[in-house]
Amino acid sequence: MAKKERDQEITLKTPDEIAKMRVAGKLAADVLDMIGEYVKPGVTTDELDRICHDYIVNVQQAIPAPLNYGEPPFPKSICTSVNHVICHGIPSDKKLKEGDAINIDITVIKDGYHGDTSKMFHVGKPSIAAKRLSDITQQCMYLGILEVRPGATFGAIGKVIQKHAHSNRFSVVEEFCGHGIGSRFHEAPQILHYYSKDSDKLIMQAGMIFTIEPMINQGKRDLKIMPDKWTAVTKDHKLSAQWEHTVLVTQDGFEILTLRAEEAEWRSTL
């Protein structure tokens, strides 16, 4: 989400709400598992959108949250951000080609609650640069998640992500951030992916649910928004990558609500 002034209180989810969030998170993760086999040279992002929409609506009996969200209304059911697109890419009739890198961002609503997650896919064989950027960005997300526990500050998330990105000579996008999530798509607090003293004033508590979704650039962090008022791209046209999970603060740590089966050994990637 784009950074803006906080106008909401941070809510602690009840056990019933957490149970619904687990279901929504699992459904969002399942969409990413499902769509992977369709990401190949020649497919259009419109086709990927159609497949995901049909799966969410007809198989999962859920609602694709991005569709008609915001102002202007987002016109599709998923976000597809290819190569130098940072986030909020709108599916189109453009075909994917060998070597492309694409982030697919999924948010579903089930029983009134949201599950939000995204993943990088490589079309055919990735370039060394694209694979490295994707891997480091995923590590940034996991390192941020490892900071989640009651009593920790939100500043710890941004600090560890920024340190890992910069140590690998990548930059961190600052105009967009993670967010609280529940019955609303975007809630307080904002989760910055870089260090800010203000973030150290906010303390995590059990029952909070939010996304961690670093956007990391190969070149400079600067971006521009396209005329559609959604698509954000790198100013220097170098690659960008993003990974996202929805995370619950538990009594003694965290639970990743959108974890996929393929990530069972995710700690070993760090």
CSV table of C-alpha atoms in Angstrom, one decimal:
chain,number,residue,atom,x,y,z
A,1,MET,CA,0.0,0.0,0.0
A,2,ALA,CA,1.1,3.6,-0.4
A,3,LYS,CA,2.2,5.4,2.7
A,4,LYS,CA,-0.3,7.9,4.1
A,5,GLU,CA,-1.2,9.3,7.5
A,6,ARG,CA,-2.6,6.7,9.9
A,7,ASP,CA,-6.3,7.4,10.4
A,8,GLN,CA,-7.2,4.1,12.2
A,9,GLU,CA,-6.5,2.4,15.5
A,10,ILE,CA,-4.5,-0.8,15.4
A,11,THR,CA,-6.9,-3.6,16.1
A,12,LEU,CA,-6.1,-6.9,18.0
A,13,LYS,CA,-8.0,-9.8,16.3
A,14,THR,CA,-10.2,-12.1,18.3
A,15,PRO,CA,-9.8,-15.9,18.2
A,16,ASP,CA,-12.8,-16.1,15.8
A,17,GLU,CA,-11.3,-13.4,13.5
A,18,ILE,CA,-7.9,-15.1,13.6
A,19,ALA,CA,-9.5,-18.4,12.5
A,20,LYS,CA,-11.2,-16.6,9.6
A,21,MET,CA,-7.9,-15.0,8.7
A,22,ARG,CA,-6.2,-18.4,8.6
A,23,VAL,CA,-8.8,-19.6,6.1
A,24,ALA,CA,-8.4,-16.5,3.9
A,25,GLY,CA,-4.6,-16.7,4.1
A,26,LYS,CA,-4.6,-20.4,3.1
A,27,LEU,CA,-6.9,-19.6,0.1
A,28,ALA,CA,-4.6,-16.8,-1.1
A,29,ALA,CA,-1.6,-19.1,-0.8
A,30,ASP,CA,-3.5,-21.8,-2.8
A,31,VAL,CA,-4.0,-19.4,-5.7
A,32,LEU,CA,-0.3,-18.8,-6.0
A,33,ASP,CA,0.3,-22.6,-5.9
A,34,MET,CA,-2.3,-23.1,-8.6
A,35,ILE,CA,-1.2,-20.4,-11.0
A,36,GLY,CA,2.5,-21.4,-11.2
A,37,GLU,CA,2.1,-23.9,-14.0
A,38,TYR,CA,0.5,-21.3,-16.3
A,39,VAL,CA,3.4,-18.8,-16.0
A,40,LYS,CA,5.3,-19.6,-19.2
A,41,PRO,CA,6.4,-17.9,-22.4
A,42,GLY,CA,3.5,-16.7,-24.6
A,43,VAL,CA,0.8,-16.4,-21.9
A,44,THR,CA,-0.7,-12.9,-21.4
A,45,THR,CA,-1.1,-11.5,-17.9
A,46,ASP,CA,-4.8,-11.0,-18.8
A,47,GLU,CA,-5.0,-14.8,-19.1
A,48,LEU,CA,-3.3,-15.3,-15.7
A,49,ASP,CA,-5.9,-12.9,-14.3
A,50,ARG,CA,-8.8,-14.8,-15.8
A,51,ILE,CA,-7.5,-18.1,-14.5
A,52,CYS,CA,-7.0,-16.7,-11.0
A,53,HIS,CA,-10.4,-14.9,-11.0
A,54,ASP,CA,-12.2,-18.1,-12.0
A,55,TYR,CA,-10.4,-20.1,-9.4
A,56,ILE,CA,-11.1,-17.6,-6.6
A,57,VAL,CA,-14.8,-17.1,-7.5
A,58,ASN,CA,-15.8,-20.6,-8.7
A,59,VAL,CA,-13.5,-23.0,-6.8
A,60,GLN,CA,-12.8,-21.2,-3.6
A,61,GLN,CA,-16.2,-19.4,-3.4
A,62,ALA,CA,-14.3,-16.3,-2.4
A,63,ILE,CA,-13.9,-12.7,-3.7
A,64,PRO,CA,-10.8,-11.2,-5.4
A,65,ALA,CA,-10.2,-8.1,-3.3
A,66,PRO,CA,-8.3,-6.0,-5.9
A,67,LEU,CA,-11.2,-6.0,-8.4
A,68,ASN,CA,-12.8,-2.5,-8.4
A,69,TYR,CA,-10.8,-1.5,-5.3
A,70,GLY,CA,-9.6,2.0,-4.8
A,71,GLU,CA,-9.8,5.2,-6.9
A,72,PRO,CA,-9.7,4.9,-9.8
A,73,PRO,CA,-11.2,1.4,-9.4
A,74,PHE,CA,-8.5,-1.3,-10.0
A,75,PRO,CA,-9.9,-3.1,-13.1
A,76,LYS,CA,-8.5,-6.7,-12.5
A,77,SER,CA,-8.6,-9.4,-9.9
A,78,ILE,CA,-4.8,-9.8,-9.4
A,79,CYS,CA,-1.7,-7.6,-9.8
A,80,THR,CA,0.9,-8.7,-12.3
A,81,SER,CA,4.2,-6.7,-12.0
A,82,VAL,CA,6.7,-7.6,-14.7
A,83,ASN,CA,10.4,-6.8,-14.7
A,84,HIS,CA,10.8,-3.1,-13.9
A,85,VAL,CA,7.2,-2.8,-12.6
A,86,ILE,CA,7.5,-2.4,-8.8
A,87,CYS,CA,3.9,-3.1,-7.9
A,88,HIS,CA,0.2,-2.8,-8.9
A,89,GLY,CA,0.8,-3.9,-12.4
A,90,ILE,CA,-2.5,-4.2,-14.3
A,91,PRO,CA,-3.0,-7.4,-16.3
A,92,SER,CA,-3.1,-6.8,-20.1
A,93,ASP,CA,-2.8,-8.5,-23.4
A,94,LYS,CA,1.0,-8.3,-23.4
A,95,LYS,CA,2.6,-11.7,-23.6
A,96,LEU,CA,5.3,-12.9,-21.2
A,97,LYS,CA,8.6,-13.9,-22.8
A,98,GLU,CA,11.5,-16.1,-21.9
A,99,GLY,CA,13.5,-14.5,-19.1
A,100,ASP,CA,10.8,-12.3,-17.7
A,101,ALA,CA,10.4,-12.0,-14.0
A,102,ILE,CA,6.8,-11.4,-12.7
A,103,ASN,CA,5.3,-10.8,-9.3
A,104,ILE,CA,1.8,-12.1,-8.9
A,105,ASP,CA,-0.1,-10.4,-6.0
A,106,ILE,CA,-3.2,-12.2,-4.7
A,107,THR,CA,-5.7,-11.0,-2.1
A,108,VAL,CA,-8.9,-12.9,-1.4
A,109,ILE,CA,-11.9,-12.2,0.8
A,110,LYS,CA,-13.6,-15.1,2.5
A,111,ASP,CA,-16.3,-14.7,5.0
A,112,GLY,CA,-15.5,-11.0,5.2
A,113,TYR,CA,-11.7,-11.4,5.9
A,114,HIS,CA,-8.7,-10.9,3.7
A,115,GLY,CA,-5.7,-13.0,2.9
A,116,ASP,CA,-2.9,-11.2,1.1
A,117,THR,CA,0.3,-12.6,-0.4
A,118,SER,CA,2.6,-12.4,-3.4
A,119,LYS,CA,5.4,-14.3,-5.1
A,120,MET,CA,8.0,-13.9,-7.8
A,121,PHE,CA,7.8,-16.2,-10.8
A,122,HIS,CA,10.4,-16.6,-13.5
A,123,VAL,CA,9.3,-17.2,-17.1
A,124,GLY,CA,11.5,-19.9,-18.5
A,125,LYS,CA,15.1,-19.7,-17.4
A,126,PRO,CA,15.8,-16.5,-15.3
A,127,SER,CA,18.8,-14.3,-15.8
A,128,ILE,CA,21.4,-14.4,-13.0
A,129,ALA,CA,20.6,-10.8,-12.1
A,130,ALA,CA,16.8,-11.5,-11.8
A,131,LYS,CA,17.3,-14.7,-9.8
A,132,ARG,CA,19.6,-13.0,-7.4
A,133,LEU,CA,17.3,-10.0,-6.9
A,134,SER,CA,14.3,-12.3,-6.3
A,135,ASP,CA,16.2,-14.4,-3.8
A,136,ILE,CA,17.5,-11.5,-1.8
A,137,THR,CA,14.1,-9.9,-1.7
A,138,GLN,CA,12.6,-13.1,-0.4
A,139,GLN,CA,15.3,-13.3,2.2
A,140,CYS,CA,14.5,-9.7,3.2
A,141,MET,CA,10.8,-10.7,3.8
A,142,TYR,CA,11.8,-13.7,5.9
A,143,LEU,CA,14.3,-11.7,7.9
A,144,GLY,CA,11.6,-9.1,8.6
A,145,ILE,CA,9.2,-11.9,9.7
A,146,LEU,CA,11.7,-13.3,12.1
A,147,GLU,CA,11.6,-9.9,14.0
A,148,VAL,CA,7.9,-10.4,14.7
A,149,ARG,CA,7.0,-11.1,18.4
A,150,PRO,CA,5.1,-9.4,21.2
A,151,GLY,CA,7.1,-6.5,22.6
A,152,ALA,CA,9.2,-6.0,19.5
A,153,THR,CA,9.1,-2.6,17.7
A,154,PHE,CA,8.0,-2.3,14.1
A,155,GLY,CA,11.2,-0.5,13.4
A,156,ALA,CA,13.0,-3.8,13.8
A,157,ILE,CA,11.4,-5.1,10.6
A,158,GLY,CA,12.5,-2.1,8.5
A,159,LYS,CA,16.0,-2.1,10.0
A,160,VAL,CA,16.8,-5.7,9.1
A,161,ILE,CA,15.2,-5.5,5.6
A,162,GLN,CA,17.1,-2.4,4.8
A,163,LYS,CA,20.4,-3.8,6.1
A,164,HIS,CA,20.1,-6.9,4.0
A,165,ALA,CA,19.1,-5.1,0.8
A,166,HIS,CA,21.8,-2.5,1.1
A,167,SER,CA,24.5,-5.1,2.0
A,168,ASN,CA,23.7,-6.7,-1.4
A,169,ARG,CA,23.8,-3.4,-3.2
A,170,PHE,CA,20.1,-3.2,-3.8
A,171,SER,CA,17.7,-0.3,-2.8
A,172,VAL,CA,14.5,-0.4,-0.9
A,173,VAL,CA,11.3,1.3,-2.2
A,174,GLU,CA,10.0,3.7,0.4
A,175,GLU,CA,6.8,5.0,-1.2
A,176,PHE,CA,5.0,1.7,-0.5
A,177,CYS,CA,4.7,-0.4,2.7
A,178,GLY,CA,3.1,-3.3,4.4
A,179,HIS,CA,-0.1,-2.8,6.3
A,180,GLY,CA,-2.5,-4.1,8.9
A,181,ILE,CA,-5.2,-6.4,7.4
A,182,GLY,CA,-8.4,-8.0,8.6
A,183,SER,CA,-12.0,-7.2,7.7
A,184,ARG,CA,-10.5,-4.3,5.8
A,185,PHE,CA,-7.9,-4.7,3.0
A,186,HIS,CA,-5.7,-2.0,4.5
A,187,GLU,CA,-5.6,-1.1,8.2
A,188,ALA,CA,-3.2,0.4,10.6
A,189,PRO,CA,-0.3,0.0,11.2
A,190,GLN,CA,1.9,0.8,8.3
A,191,ILE,CA,4.9,-1.6,8.0
A,192,LEU,CA,7.9,0.3,6.6
A,193,HIS,CA,10.6,-1.8,4.9
A,194,TYR,CA,13.3,0.7,5.9
A,195,TYR,CA,14.3,2.0,9.3
A,196,SER,CA,12.4,4.9,10.8
A,197,LYS,CA,12.6,6.1,14.4
A,198,ASP,CA,8.9,6.7,14.3
A,199,SER,CA,8.4,2.9,13.8
A,200,ASP,CA,10.2,2.2,17.0
A,201,LYS,CA,7.4,3.9,18.9
A,202,LEU,CA,5.0,1.2,17.8
A,203,ILE,CA,5.1,-2.1,19.8
A,204,MET,CA,3.8,-5.4,18.5
A,205,GLN,CA,1.1,-7.2,20.5
A,206,ALA,CA,-0.3,-10.6,20.2
A,207,GLY,CA,-3.4,-10.6,18.0
A,208,MET,CA,-2.0,-8.0,15.5
A,209,ILE,CA,-2.1,-9.2,11.8
A,210,PHE,CA,-0.2,-7.4,9.1
A,211,THR,CA,1.6,-7.8,5.8
A,212,ILE,CA,5.4,-7.7,5.3
A,213,GLU,CA,6.0,-7.1,1.6
A,214,PRO,CA,9.4,-5.5,0.7
A,215,MET,CA,9.9,-4.1,-2.8
A,216,ILE,CA,13.6,-4.2,-3.6
A,217,ASN,CA,15.1,-2.5,-6.7
A,218,GLN,CA,18.2,-3.6,-8.7
A,219,GLY,CA,19.1,0.1,-9.3
A,220,LYS,CA,18.0,3.2,-7.5
A,221,ARG,CA,14.8,3.3,-5.3
A,222,ASP,CA,13.2,6.0,-7.3
A,223,LEU,CA,9.8,5.3,-9.0
A,224,LYS,CA,7.1,6.9,-11.1
A,225,ILE,CA,3.4,6.2,-11.3
A,226,MET,CA,2.1,5.5,-14.8
A,227,PRO,CA,-1.0,7.4,-16.2
A,228,ASP,CA,-3.3,4.6,-15.1
A,229,LYS,CA,-2.6,5.9,-11.6
A,230,TRP,CA,-1.8,2.3,-10.3
A,231,THR,CA,1.3,0.9,-12.0
A,232,ALA,CA,4.5,1.9,-10.3
A,233,VAL,CA,7.8,1.4,-12.2
A,234,THR,CA,11.4,2.0,-11.5
A,235,LYS,CA,12.6,5.3,-12.9
A,236,ASP,CA,15.8,3.8,-14.2
A,237,HIS,CA,14.0,0.8,-15.8
A,238,LYS,CA,16.1,-1.6,-13.8
A,239,LEU,CA,14.5,-4.7,-12.3
A,240,SER,CA,12.3,-4.7,-9.2
A,241,ALA,CA,11.1,-7.6,-7.0
A,242,GLN,CA,8.6,-8.2,-4.3
A,243,TRP,CA,7.5,-11.0,-1.9
A,244,GLU,CA,4.6,-10.8,0.6
A,245,HIS,CA,3.1,-12.7,3.5
A,246,THR,CA,0.4,-12.0,5.9
A,247,VAL,CA,1.7,-12.5,9.5
A,248,LEU,CA,0.0,-12.9,12.9
A,249,VAL,CA,1.7,-11.9,16.1
A,250,THR,CA,1.2,-14.9,18.5
A,251,GLN,CA,1.8,-15.1,22.2
A,252,ASP,CA,5.4,-16.1,21.7
A,253,GLY,CA,6.3,-15.2,18.2
A,254,PHE,CA,4.6,-15.3,14.8
A,255,GLU,CA,2.5,-17.4,12.5
A,256,ILE,CA,2.7,-16.9,8.7
A,257,LEU,CA,-0.9,-17.2,7.6
A,258,THR,CA,-0.1,-17.4,3.9
A,259,LEU,CA,2.7,-19.9,4.0
A,260,ARG,CA,2.8,-22.3,1.1
A,261,ALA,CA,3.8,-26.0,1.3
A,262,GLU,CA,6.9,-25.3,-0.8
A,263,GLU,CA,8.2,-23.0,1.9
A,264,ALA,CA,8.3,-25.7,4.7
A,265,GLU,CA,12.1,-25.3,4.9
A,266,TRP,CA,12.2,-21.5,4.4
A,267,ARG,CA,14.5,-20.9,7.3
A,268,SER,CA,17.2,-22.9,5.5
A,269,THR,CA,17.3,-20.2,2.7
A,270,LEU,CA,18.7,-17.6,5.1
